[in-house]
Tab-separated table of C-alpha atoms and ligand atoms in Angstrom:
chain	number	residue	atom	x	y	z
A	25	MET	CA	43.255	3.368	1.693
A	26	LYS	CA	41.795	6.790	2.942
A	27	TYR	CA	38.321	5.491	4.124
A	28	ILE	CA	34.370	7.170	5.173
A	29	THR	CA	34.156	7.552	8.976
A	30	PHE	CA	30.736	8.279	9.608
A	31	ALA	CA	28.811	9.801	12.625
A	32	ASN	CA	28.768	5.438	14.900
A	33	GLY	CA	33.528	5.226	13.352
A	34	ASP	CA	32.200	2.798	11.037
A	35	LYS	CA	33.970	2.577	7.825
A	36	MET	CA	33.949	2.732	3.992
A	37	PRO	CA	37.338	2.136	1.990
A	38	MET	CA	36.481	5.498	-0.556
A	39	LEU	CA	37.819	3.314	-3.065
A	40	GLY	CA	34.907	0.130	-4.513
A	41	LEU	CA	33.751	-2.156	-7.276
A	42	GLY	CA	30.875	-0.292	-8.629
A	43	THR	CA	28.514	-3.421	-10.558
A	44	TRP	CA	26.039	-1.016	-13.195
A	45	LYS	CA	25.977	-3.110	-15.561
A	46	SER	CA	28.152	-6.156	-15.135
A	47	ALA	CA	26.095	-8.428	-16.172
A	48	PRO	CA	25.430	-11.983	-15.059
A	49	GLY	CA	27.309	-14.270	-16.090
A	50	GLU	CA	30.761	-11.682	-15.384
A	51	VAL	CA	29.597	-10.043	-12.439
A	52	PHE	CA	30.569	-13.233	-9.904
A	53	GLN	CA	34.026	-13.644	-11.066
A	54	ALA	CA	34.280	-9.412	-10.933
A	55	VAL	CA	33.308	-9.223	-7.474
A	56	LEU	CA	35.828	-12.338	-6.346
A	57	TRP	CA	39.223	-11.110	-8.948
A	58	ALA	CA	37.554	-7.189	-6.598
A	59	LEU	CA	38.105	-8.878	-2.970
A	60	GLU	CA	40.998	-11.320	-4.133
A	61	ALA	CA	42.359	-7.885	-5.407
A	62	GLY	CA	42.371	-5.913	-1.963
A	63	TYR	CA	38.896	-4.550	-3.011
A	64	ARG	CA	36.630	-4.386	1.138
A	65	HIS	CA	34.321	-2.037	-0.570
A	66	ILE	CA	30.704	-2.952	-3.035
A	67	ASP	CA	28.320	-0.749	-4.727
A	68	CYS	CA	25.546	-2.780	-6.019
A	69	ALA	CA	21.684	-2.212	-6.657
A	70	ALA	CA	18.126	-3.871	-6.694
A	71	ILE	CA	17.656	-2.822	-10.004
A	72	TYR	CA	20.743	-4.204	-11.648
A	73	GLN	CA	19.574	-7.204	-11.762
A	74	ASN	CA	22.750	-9.168	-10.570
A	75	GLU	CA	21.840	-9.283	-7.111
A	76	LYS	CA	22.136	-12.732	-6.710
A	77	GLU	CA	24.847	-13.309	-8.646
A	78	VAL	CA	26.529	-10.381	-6.327
A	79	GLY	CA	25.747	-12.809	-3.404
A	80	GLU	CA	26.832	-16.185	-4.544
A	81	ALA	CA	30.382	-14.875	-4.781
A	82	LEU	CA	30.600	-12.756	-2.122
A	83	ALA	CA	28.770	-16.155	0.017
A	84	LYS	CA	31.969	-18.164	-1.812
A	85	ALA	CA	33.798	-15.470	-0.426
A	86	PHE	CA	33.383	-15.712	2.972
A	87	SER	CA	33.618	-19.479	2.929
A	88	ASP	CA	36.556	-19.561	1.405
A	89	GLY	CA	37.819	-17.610	3.786
A	90	LEU	CA	39.119	-14.764	1.453
A	91	VAL	CA	37.664	-11.450	3.848
A	92	LYS	CA	34.899	-11.506	6.500
A	93	ARG	CA	31.811	-10.264	6.502
A	94	GLU	CA	32.492	-7.645	8.350
A	95	ASP	CA	35.706	-7.024	7.093
A	96	VAL	CA	32.892	-6.109	3.551
A	97	PHE	CA	31.562	-2.974	3.163
A	98	ILE	CA	28.460	-3.423	1.859
A	99	THR	CA	26.523	-0.746	-0.716
A	100	SER	CA	22.646	-1.288	-1.896
A	101	LYS	CA	19.546	0.547	-2.910
A	102	LEU	CA	16.082	0.526	-2.935
A	103	TRP	CA	14.432	0.887	-6.514
A	104	ASN	CA	11.846	3.177	-7.313
A	105	ASN	CA	8.536	0.550	-7.441
A	106	VAL	CA	8.635	0.002	-3.320
A	107	HIS	CA	8.697	3.808	-2.533
A	108	GLU	CA	6.093	3.142	-0.329
A	109	GLU	CA	6.361	3.685	3.640
A	110	HIS	CA	5.656	-0.087	3.765
A	111	MET	CA	6.863	-1.227	1.209
A	112	VAL	CA	10.507	-0.003	1.661
A	113	GLU	CA	11.484	-2.464	4.210
A	114	VAL	CA	10.807	-5.306	1.180
A	115	GLY	CA	12.647	-4.419	-1.204
A	116	LEU	CA	15.591	-4.327	1.189
A	117	ASP	CA	14.883	-8.120	2.749
A	118	GLN	CA	14.758	-8.551	-1.732
A	119	THR	CA	18.134	-7.806	-1.990
A	120	LEU	CA	19.183	-9.362	1.496
A	121	ALA	CA	17.816	-12.362	-0.157
A	122	ASP	CA	19.822	-12.516	-3.113
A	123	LEU	CA	23.475	-11.023	-1.360
A	124	LYS	CA	22.522	-13.508	1.172
A	125	LEU	CA	22.997	-11.567	4.094
A	126	ASP	CA	21.168	-10.323	7.186
A	127	TYR	CA	22.458	-7.352	6.890
A	128	VAL	CA	23.426	-4.564	4.589
A	129	ASP	CA	27.001	-1.518	5.219
A	130	LEU	CA	25.077	0.833	3.699
A	131	TYR	CA	20.983	0.779	1.965
A	132	LEU	CA	20.152	4.314	-0.427
A	133	ILE	CA	17.181	5.450	-1.567
A	134	HIS	CA	17.989	5.436	-5.584
A	135	TRP	CA	15.878	7.350	-6.919
A	136	PRO	CA	13.746	11.202	-6.042
A	137	VAL	CA	11.309	9.524	-8.455
A	138	SER	CA	8.255	6.328	-7.920
A	139	LEU	CA	6.844	4.440	-8.734
A	140	LYS	CA	3.630	2.357	-9.158
A	141	SER	CA	5.413	-0.806	-7.415
A	142	GLU	CA	4.193	-3.641	-10.435
A	143	VAL	CA	6.775	-1.227	-12.987
A	144	MET	CA	10.475	-1.180	-13.002
A	145	PHE	CA	11.139	1.752	-15.069
A	146	PRO	CA	8.451	3.720	-17.017
A	147	LYS	CA	7.148	4.166	-20.178
A	148	GLU	CA	3.610	6.234	-19.670
A	149	GLY	CA	2.124	8.901	-17.142
A	150	ASP	CA	0.194	6.178	-15.288
A	151	ASP	CA	3.303	4.136	-14.377
A	152	TYR	CA	4.111	6.620	-12.354
A	153	LEU	CA	2.824	7.469	-7.900
A	154	THR	CA	3.182	10.835	-7.347
A	155	TYR	CA	5.215	12.977	-4.176
A	156	GLU	CA	1.697	13.994	-3.051
A	157	GLN	CA	0.842	9.973	-3.100
A	158	VAL	CA	4.238	9.317	-1.555
A	159	PRO	CA	6.329	11.258	-0.121
A	160	LEU	CA	9.939	11.272	0.352
A	161	THR	CA	9.810	11.766	3.459
A	162	SER	CA	7.264	8.843	4.075
A	163	THR	CA	9.982	6.942	2.193
A	164	TRP	CA	12.206	8.462	4.348
A	165	SER	CA	10.322	6.678	7.486
A	166	GLY	CA	11.092	3.605	6.792
A	167	MET	CA	14.577	4.435	5.583
A	168	GLU	CA	14.560	5.030	9.169
A	169	LYS	CA	13.156	1.862	10.378
A	170	LEU	CA	15.846	-0.118	8.654
A	171	LYS	CA	18.495	2.119	10.344
A	172	LYS	CA	17.177	1.957	13.668
A	173	SER	CA	15.987	-2.708	12.730
A	174	GLY	CA	20.049	-2.801	12.468
A	175	LYS	CA	19.263	-4.357	9.269
A	176	ALA	CA	20.908	-1.770	6.539
A	177	ARG	CA	24.112	0.198	8.896
A	178	HIS	CA	23.580	3.137	7.217
A	179	ILE	CA	20.904	4.823	5.307
A	180	GLY	CA	21.970	7.756	2.247
A	181	VAL	CA	20.426	9.112	-0.894
A	182	SER	CA	21.550	8.540	-4.457
A	183	ASN	CA	20.349	10.991	-7.200
A	184	PHE	CA	19.662	13.570	-4.385
A	185	ASN	CA	19.042	17.748	-5.482
A	186	ILE	CA	19.767	19.927	-2.383
A	187	ALA	CA	16.317	21.581	-2.366
A	188	LYS	CA	15.252	17.535	-1.490
A	189	LEU	CA	18.290	16.968	0.736
A	190	ASN	CA	16.958	19.827	3.092
A	191	MET	CA	13.275	18.612	2.522
A	192	ILE	CA	14.637	15.350	3.559
A	193	LEU	CA	16.290	16.815	6.372
A	194	GLN	CA	14.526	19.793	7.705
A	195	SER	CA	11.951	16.141	9.258
A	196	ALA	CA	13.937	13.803	9.223
A	197	GLU	CA	14.443	12.046	12.613
A	198	LEU	CA	17.714	9.996	11.421
A	199	ALA	CA	19.255	12.586	8.409
A	200	PRO	CA	20.934	10.603	5.705
A	201	GLU	CA	24.395	9.572	5.736
A	202	MET	CA	25.340	9.838	2.071
A	203	ASN	CA	24.562	11.175	-1.246
A	204	GLN	CA	25.713	8.647	-4.064
A	205	ILE	CA	25.876	11.023	-7.584
A	206	GLU	CA	27.142	11.512	-10.856
A	207	LEU	CA	30.360	13.714	-11.083
A	208	HIS	CA	33.786	13.367	-12.649
A	209	PRO	CA	35.636	15.972	-13.796
A	210	TYR	CA	33.028	17.017	-16.596
A	211	LEU	CA	30.658	17.063	-13.704
A	212	PRO	CA	32.784	18.076	-9.914
A	213	GLN	CA	29.021	19.821	-8.743
A	214	TYR	CA	31.223	20.990	-6.271
A	215	ARG	CA	28.515	23.226	-4.374
A	216	LEU	CA	26.199	19.586	-3.961
A	217	LEU	CA	29.532	18.930	-2.286
A	218	ASP	CA	29.899	21.823	-0.477
A	219	PHE	CA	26.231	21.314	1.302
A	220	CYS	CA	27.150	18.109	1.925
A	221	LYS	CA	29.285	18.655	3.538
A	222	ASN	CA	28.165	21.613	5.917
A	223	LYS	CA	25.479	19.299	6.412
A	224	GLY	CA	27.245	15.886	7.706
A	225	ILE	CA	26.049	13.731	4.960
A	226	ALA	CA	29.543	11.569	3.305
A	227	VAL	CA	29.868	11.566	-1.161
A	228	THR	CA	29.698	8.828	-3.919
A	229	ALA	CA	31.639	9.925	-7.284
A	230	TYR	CA	29.434	7.574	-9.830
A	231	SER	CA	30.612	7.199	-12.616
A	232	PRO	CA	33.268	8.234	-12.328
A	233	LEU	CA	35.260	7.072	-15.945
A	234	GLY	CA	32.316	8.455	-17.872
A	235	SER	CA	29.683	5.515	-18.184
A	236	GLY	CA	31.578	4.531	-21.431
A	237	ASP	CA	29.331	1.209	-21.566
A	238	ARG	CA	26.599	3.319	-20.711
A	239	PRO	CA	22.581	1.825	-22.366
A	240	LYS	CA	22.671	2.598	-26.211
A	241	GLY	CA	19.576	4.325	-24.819
A	242	ARG	CA	21.688	6.607	-22.282
A	243	ARG	CA	23.950	7.879	-24.725
A	244	SER	CA	24.173	10.088	-28.101
A	245	ASP	CA	27.162	9.921	-30.581
A	246	ASP	CA	29.167	12.505	-29.631
A	247	ASP	CA	28.597	12.241	-26.162
A	248	PRO	CA	31.893	13.266	-24.889
A	249	VAL	CA	34.235	11.203	-23.993
A	250	LEU	CA	35.895	11.467	-20.090
A	251	LEU	CA	38.705	9.254	-20.513
A	252	GLU	CA	40.143	10.544	-23.571
A	253	GLU	CA	40.350	14.357	-21.872
A	254	LYS	CA	43.389	15.591	-23.013
A	255	SER	CA	44.359	17.036	-19.689
A	256	ILE	CA	43.873	14.509	-18.102
A	257	HIS	CA	45.782	12.295	-20.857
A	258	GLU	CA	48.697	15.109	-20.106
A	259	ILE	CA	48.412	14.333	-15.728
A	260	ALA	CA	47.977	9.993	-16.632
A	261	LYS	CA	51.312	9.995	-18.786
A	262	LYS	CA	53.265	12.648	-16.261
A	263	HIS	CA	52.288	9.664	-13.058
A	264	SER	CA	53.219	7.175	-16.040
A	265	VAL	CA	49.558	6.198	-15.614
A	266	SER	CA	45.892	5.732	-16.974
A	267	PRO	CA	43.559	8.119	-17.400
A	268	ALA	CA	40.363	6.189	-15.626
A	269	GLN	CA	43.389	5.861	-12.395
A	270	VAL	CA	43.990	9.488	-12.974
A	271	LEU	CA	39.911	9.931	-12.957
A	272	ILE	CA	39.419	7.743	-9.568
A	273	SER	CA	41.963	9.626	-7.804
A	274	TRP	CA	40.701	12.967	-8.695
A	275	ALA	CA	37.914	11.510	-6.780
A	276	ILE	CA	39.783	10.435	-3.449
A	277	HIS	CA	41.760	13.976	-3.371
A	278	ARG	CA	37.985	15.654	-2.954
A	279	ASN	CA	36.850	13.346	0.295
A	280	THR	CA	34.369	11.174	-1.716
A	281	ALA	CA	34.455	7.937	-2.131
A	282	VAL	CA	34.560	6.595	-5.496
A	283	ILE	CA	33.502	3.689	-6.989
A	284	PRO	CA	34.784	2.500	-10.654
A	285	LYS	CA	33.003	-0.270	-12.677
A	286	SER	CA	34.719	-2.563	-14.566
A	287	VAL	CA	34.823	-6.238	-14.968
A	288	SER	CA	38.171	-6.825	-16.194
A	289	ASN	CA	40.357	-8.576	-14.046
A	290	GLU	CA	43.052	-5.874	-15.226
A	291	ARG	CA	41.526	-3.156	-14.738
A	292	ILE	CA	39.943	-4.646	-11.729
A	293	LYS	CA	43.541	-4.934	-9.998
A	294	GLN	CA	44.020	-0.800	-12.057
A	295	ASN	CA	41.777	1.167	-10.461
A	296	LEU	CA	43.196	-0.334	-6.611
A	297	ALA	CA	46.224	1.019	-7.339
A	298	SER	CA	44.614	4.671	-7.768
A	299	LYS	CA	44.786	5.222	-4.204
A	300	ASP	CA	47.990	4.657	-4.019
A	301	ILE	CA	48.573	8.199	-6.886
A	302	ILE	CA	49.372	11.598	-5.386
A	303	LEU	CA	47.532	14.277	-7.628
A	304	ASP	CA	49.979	17.382	-6.844
A	305	SER	CA	47.427	21.619	-6.942
A	306	SER	CA	48.595	22.064	-10.118
A	307	ASP	CA	46.673	18.430	-11.685
A	308	MET	CA	43.723	19.099	-9.404
A	309	GLU	CA	43.524	22.830	-10.582
A	310	LYS	CA	44.599	21.662	-14.249
A	311	ILE	CA	40.947	19.501	-13.813
A	312	LYS	CA	39.688	21.629	-12.533
A	313	THR	CA	39.826	24.258	-15.893
A	314	ILE	CA	38.535	21.497	-17.557
A	315	ASN	CA	35.271	23.601	-19.004
A	316	HIS	CA	33.274	21.237	-20.736
A	317	LYS	CA	30.564	20.244	-18.717
A	318	PHE	CA	28.358	17.280	-19.593
A	319	ARG	CA	26.189	15.348	-17.164
A	320	TYR	CA	25.392	11.104	-18.636
A	321	ILE	CA	23.343	10.442	-16.219
A	322	ASP	CA	20.643	12.736	-17.005
A	323	GLY	CA	17.140	11.019	-16.065
A	324	SER	CA	14.991	12.198	-19.120
A	325	PHE	CA	13.669	8.071	-18.867
A	326	PHE	CA	12.288	9.289	-16.045
A	327	THR	CA	10.951	12.721	-16.810
A	328	ASP	CA	10.371	12.873	-19.773
A	329	ILE	CA	8.189	9.403	-20.871
A	330	PRO	CA	5.250	11.766	-21.131
A	331	GLY	CA	3.042	11.557	-19.214
A	332	SER	CA	5.757	11.745	-16.210
A	333	PRO	CA	4.362	13.932	-13.700
A	334	TYR	CA	7.982	13.775	-12.651
A	335	LYS	CA	10.661	17.456	-14.544
A	336	GLN	CA	14.885	17.956	-14.565
A	337	SER	CA	14.239	20.140	-12.059
A	338	ASP	CA	13.327	17.486	-9.057
A	339	LEU	CA	16.503	15.301	-10.017
A	340	TRP	CA	19.018	17.925	-10.269
A	341	GLU	CA	20.140	21.709	-9.014
A	342	GLU	CA	18.773	25.156	-11.433
A	343	ALA	CA	21.254	25.679	-13.895
I	18	A2P	P1	34.957	-2.733	-18.132
I	18	A2P	O1	33.865	-3.440	-17.244
I	18	A2P	O2	35.109	-3.479	-19.253
I	18	A2P	O3	36.491	-2.804	-17.823
I	18	A2P	P2	32.718	3.958	-14.797
I	18	A2P	O4	32.452	3.554	-13.945
I	18	A2P	O5	31.995	5.450	-15.801
I	18	A2P	O6	30.998	2.948	-14.900
I	18	A2P	O7	32.924	2.947	-15.692
I	18	A2P	C1	32.940	1.938	-17.056
I	18	A2P	C2	33.648	1.852	-17.962
I	18	A2P	O8	34.761	2.062	-17.850
I	18	A2P	C3	33.755	-0.093	-18.097
I	18	A2P	O9	33.142	0.123	-19.923
I	18	A2P	C4	34.623	-0.202	-17.634
I	18	A2P	O10	34.528	-1.227	-19.212
I	18	A2P	C5	35.625	0.942	-18.207
I	18	A2P	N1	36.841	0.535	-18.153
I	18	A2P	C6	37.224	0.603	-16.260
I	18	A2P	N2	37.213	0.572	-16.048
I	18	A2P	C7	38.750	1.918	-16.402
I	18	A2P	C8	40.067	1.637	-16.467
I	18	A2P	N3	41.089	1.277	-16.496
I	18	A2P	N4	40.675	1.556	-18.101
I	18	A2P	C9	39.667	1.974	-19.140
I	18	A2P	N5	38.300	1.852	-19.050
I	18	A2P	C10	37.837	0.635	-18.210
């Protein structure tokens, strides 16, 4: 297994289990299968609304002696409705209670979008808090306190573009250690990846398989299906592996962490085996020439609500 190594020497396994869209009733078993198979990195978030069940699986794994707490890297994310500086710790405390942990290995600001405390998902302009009301730098100050207290061993962000990262970097006492973003051959994000590398910010690839089970509101019938991409199939055939394994291996070859989601024991194992696949430079080059570009999680559920103070340019790089 390859690792991301943080400045203090802590290591994060590059391949982890994603839990977004893993339904209650499924995620308990999925986490246990993953730990049994050898995963030592689980990616969670409060908004996935399944952290209690993930916590039950972790508690069982620890009490059964399957793994020790210190041997599993656990990430979670601060939801948009607890961005005010004094609320950040409240957000993490809820996650820690749900996960039944006393610290997370990595805690991320989930989106650069703030909502009123009673709102989970915005329906109208009045549901939001603006950057003037809650500067992201103040949310970041709350995150820094969590790292200093030890409740979060490492801190970072998710869905942050270069402008937002620069803003945090300019005022931060502690720099973000991670940016978790959508990354796959339809959205390779070379510029953002280079920027993060130059600033010493590690990167995690989400939706590495094209998020085929994303909710109805986040898809349309003519969206491209990454797992059906012809050149990915050709490379899979050449190595006698599956297209999903090529996609996971591609992410690891780019030195990004990657968190494929699965609730199937067979696919959980298959995905972990991707760590041993070696793609050659011609495979990587072939993937680079895929010219179809597509973002599956485009954030329009924040930006396109009438009255939203947020724009697509608050989220993504300018084209
Ligand atoms: P399932 O959970 O039934 O295995 P992403 O990680 O990009 O969000 O993609 C998750 C989707 O990919 C889920 O629908 C998941 O289904 C599916 N998936 C996970 N692993 C594989 C695999 N090895 N082959 C095909 N589909 C997979």
